[in-house]
């Protein structure tokens, strides 16, 4: 029988993580990456773009005299 070790890529840093008891933070490679990912998630939840601030004015001051 062949030992099939399933591995995944850490969503944070893309490191190959062995899917086993050796990787308690799977699919993350480490607790740090797990927290980073969670932090991103929290940040995204708190910064839902309601109204995109466009600083562009529709300036049509083209001085092209035709
Ligand atoms: Zn990682």
Coordinates of N, CA, C and O and ligand atoms in Angstrom, one line a residue:
X1 N 0.8 -1.2 0.0 CA 0.0 0.0 0.0 C 0.9 1.3 0.0 O 1.9 1.3 0.7
X2 N 0.4 2.1 -0.8 CA 1.2 3.4 -0.8 C 0.7 4.4 0.1 O -0.5 4.5 0.3
X3 N 1.5 5.1 0.7 CA 1.1 6.2 1.6 C 0.8 7.4 0.8 O 1.6 8.1 0.3
X4 N -0.5 7.6 0.8 CA -0.9 8.8 0.1 C -1.0 10.0 1.0 O -1.9 10.0 1.9
X5 N -0.2 10.9 0.9 CA -0.3 12.1 1.7 C -0.9 13.2 1.0 O -0.4 13.7 -0.1
X6 N -2.1 13.6 1.5 CA -2.8 14.6 0.8 C -2.2 16.0 1.3 O -1.9 16.1 2.5
X7 N -2.1 16.8 0.4 CA -1.5 18.1 0.8 C -2.3 19.2 0.1 O -2.9 19.1 -1.0
X8 N -2.4 20.3 0.8 CA -3.1 21.5 0.3 C -2.2 22.7 0.3 O -1.1 22.6 0.9
X9 N -2.6 23.7 -0.3 CA -1.8 25.0 -0.3 C -2.4 25.9 0.7 O -3.6 26.2 0.8
X10 N -1.5 26.4 1.5 CA -2.0 27.4 2.5 C -2.6 28.6 1.8 O -2.1 29.2 0.9
X11 N -3.8 28.9 2.2 CA -4.6 30.0 1.5 C -3.8 31.4 1.7 O -4.1 32.3 0.9
X12 N -3.0 31.5 2.7 CA -2.4 32.7 2.9 C -1.1 32.9 2.2 O -0.8 33.9 1.5
X13 N -0.2 31.9 2.3 CA 1.1 32.0 1.7 C 1.4 31.0 0.6 O 2.5 31.0 0.1
X14 N 0.5 30.2 0.4 CA 0.5 29.2 -0.7 C 1.6 28.1 -0.4 O 2.0 27.4 -1.3
X15 N 2.0 28.0 0.8 CA 2.9 26.9 1.2 C 2.2 25.6 1.1 O 1.0 25.5 1.5
X16 N 2.9 24.5 0.7 CA 2.2 23.2 0.7 C 2.1 22.7 2.1 O 3.1 22.6 2.8
X17 N 0.9 22.4 2.5 CA 0.6 22.0 3.8 C 0.2 20.5 3.8 O -0.7 20.2 3.0
X18 N 0.8 19.7 4.6 CA 0.4 18.3 4.6 C -0.9 18.2 5.4 O -1.1 18.7 6.5
X19 N -1.8 17.5 4.7 CA -3.2 17.3 5.3 C -3.1 16.2 6.3 O -3.5 15.1 5.9
X20 N -2.6 16.4 7.5 CA -2.5 15.3 8.5 C -2.5 16.0 9.8 O -2.5 17.2 10.0
X21 N -2.4 15.1 10.8 CA -2.3 15.6 12.2 C -1.1 16.4 12.4 O -1.0 17.2 13.4
X22 N -0.2 16.3 11.5 CA 1.1 17.1 11.7 C 0.8 18.6 11.4 O 1.6 19.4 11.8
X23 N -0.3 18.9 10.8 CA -0.6 20.3 10.5 C -1.9 20.6 11.2 O -3.0 20.6 10.6
X24 N -1.8 21.0 12.4 CA -3.0 21.3 13.2 C -3.8 22.6 12.6 O -4.9 22.8 13.0
X25 N -3.1 23.4 11.8 CA -3.7 24.6 11.4 C -4.2 24.5 9.9 O -4.5 25.5 9.3
X26 N -4.2 23.3 9.4 CA -4.6 23.1 8.0 C -6.0 23.7 7.8 O -6.8 23.6 8.7
X27 N -6.3 24.2 6.7 CA -5.4 24.3 5.5 C -4.3 25.3 5.6 O -3.6 25.5 4.6
X28 N -4.1 25.9 6.7 CA -3.1 26.9 6.8 C -1.8 26.2 7.3 O -1.8 25.2 7.9
X29 N -0.7 26.8 7.0 CA 0.6 26.2 7.3 C 1.0 26.5 8.7 O 1.8 25.8 9.3
X30 N 0.4 27.5 9.3 CA 0.7 27.9 10.6 C -0.4 28.7 11.3 O -1.3 29.2 10.6
X31 N -0.3 28.9 12.5 CA -1.3 29.7 13.2 C -1.3 31.1 12.7 O -2.3 31.8 12.7
X32 N -0.1 31.6 12.4 CA 0.1 32.9 11.9 C -0.7 33.2 10.7 O -1.5 34.1 10.5
X33 N -0.6 32.2 9.7 CA -1.3 32.4 8.5 C -2.8 32.3 8.7 O -3.6 33.0 8.0
X34 N -3.2 31.4 9.6 CA -4.6 31.3 10.0 C -5.1 32.6 10.5 O -6.2 33.1 10.1
X35 N -4.4 33.3 11.3 CA -4.8 34.5 11.9 C -4.8 35.7 10.8 O -5.6 36.5 10.8
X36 N -3.8 35.6 10.0 CA -3.7 36.6 8.9 C -5.0 36.5 8.0 O -5.6 37.5 7.7
X37 N -5.3 35.3 7.7 CA -6.5 35.1 6.9 C -7.7 35.6 7.6 O -8.6 36.2 7.0
X38 N -7.8 35.2 8.8 CA -9.0 35.7 9.6 C -9.1 37.2 9.7 O -10.1 37.8 9.6
X39 N -7.9 37.8 9.9 CA -7.8 39.2 9.9 C -8.3 39.9 8.7 O -9.1 40.8 8.7
X40 N -7.9 39.3 7.5 CA -8.4 39.8 6.3 C -9.9 39.7 6.2 O -10.6 40.7 5.7
X41 N -10.4 38.6 6.6 CA -11.8 38.4 6.6 C -12.6 39.4 7.4 O -13.5 40.0 7.0
X42 N -12.0 39.7 8.6 CA -12.7 40.6 9.5 C -12.6 42.0 8.9 O -13.6 42.8 8.8
X43 N -11.5 42.4 8.3 CA -11.3 43.7 7.7 C -12.3 43.9 6.6 O -12.9 44.9 6.4
X44 N -12.4 42.8 5.8 CA -13.3 42.9 4.6 C -14.7 43.1 5.1 O -15.5 43.8 4.5
X45 N -15.0 42.5 6.2 CA -16.4 42.5 6.7 C -16.7 43.9 7.2 O -17.8 44.4 7.2
X46 N -15.7 44.6 7.7 CA -15.9 45.9 8.3 C -15.7 47.0 7.3 O -16.0 48.2 7.7
X47 N -15.2 46.7 6.2 CA -15.0 47.8 5.2 C -15.8 47.5 4.0 O -15.2 47.4 2.9
X48 N -17.0 47.3 4.1 CA -17.9 47.1 3.0 C -18.0 48.4 2.2 O -18.5 49.4 2.8
X49 N -17.6 48.4 1.0 CA -17.7 49.7 0.3 C -19.1 50.0 -0.1 O -19.8 49.3 -0.8
X50 N -19.6 51.0 0.6 CA -21.0 51.4 0.3 C -21.1 52.3 -0.9 O -21.6 51.9 -1.9
X51 N -20.5 53.4 -0.7 CA -20.5 54.3 -1.9 C -19.0 54.6 -2.3 O -18.3 55.1 -1.6
X52 N -18.7 54.1 -3.5 CA -17.4 54.3 -4.0 C -17.1 55.8 -4.2 O -17.9 56.5 -4.8
X53 N -16.1 56.3 -3.6 CA -15.8 57.7 -3.7 C -15.0 58.0 -4.9 O -13.8 57.7 -5.1
X54 N -15.7 58.6 -5.8 CA -15.0 59.0 -7.1 C -14.6 60.4 -7.0 O -15.5 61.3 -6.8
X55 N -13.4 60.7 -7.2 CA -12.9 62.1 -7.2 C -12.8 62.6 -8.6 O -12.2 63.6 -8.8
X56 N -13.5 61.9 -9.5 CA -13.4 62.4 -10.8 C -14.7 63.2 -11.2 O -15.8 62.8 -11.0
X57 N -14.4 64.4 -11.6 CA -15.5 65.2 -12.1 C -15.6 65.1 -13.6 O -14.6 65.0 -14.3
X58 N -16.8 65.2 -14.0 CA -17.0 65.0 -15.4 C -16.6 66.3 -16.1 O -17.5 67.1 -16.6
X59 N -15.4 66.5 -16.2 CA -14.9 67.8 -16.8 C -14.8 67.6 -18.3 O -14.1 66.8 -18.8
X60 N -15.5 68.4 -18.9 CA -15.5 68.4 -20.3 C -15.1 69.7 -20.9 O -15.8 70.3 -21.8
X61 N -14.1 70.2 -20.4 CA -13.6 71.5 -20.8 C -12.7 71.5 -22.0 O -11.6 72.0 -22.0
X62 N -13.1 70.8 -22.9 CA -12.2 70.7 -24.1 C -12.3 72.0 -24.9 O -13.3 72.4 -25.3
X63 N -11.1 72.5 -25.1 CA -11.1 73.8 -25.8 C -10.8 73.6 -27.3 O -10.0 74.3 -27.9
X64 N -11.5 72.7 -27.8 CA -11.3 72.4 -29.2 C -12.4 73.2 -30.0 O -13.5 72.8 -30.1
X65 N -12.0 74.3 -30.6 CA -12.9 75.0 -31.4 C -13.0 74.4 -32.7 O -12.1 74.4 -33.5
X66 N -14.1 74.0 -33.0 CA -14.3 73.3 -34.3 C -14.8 74.2 -35.4 O -15.8 74.8 -35.3
Ligands
LIG1 ZN1 1.0 29.9 5.3

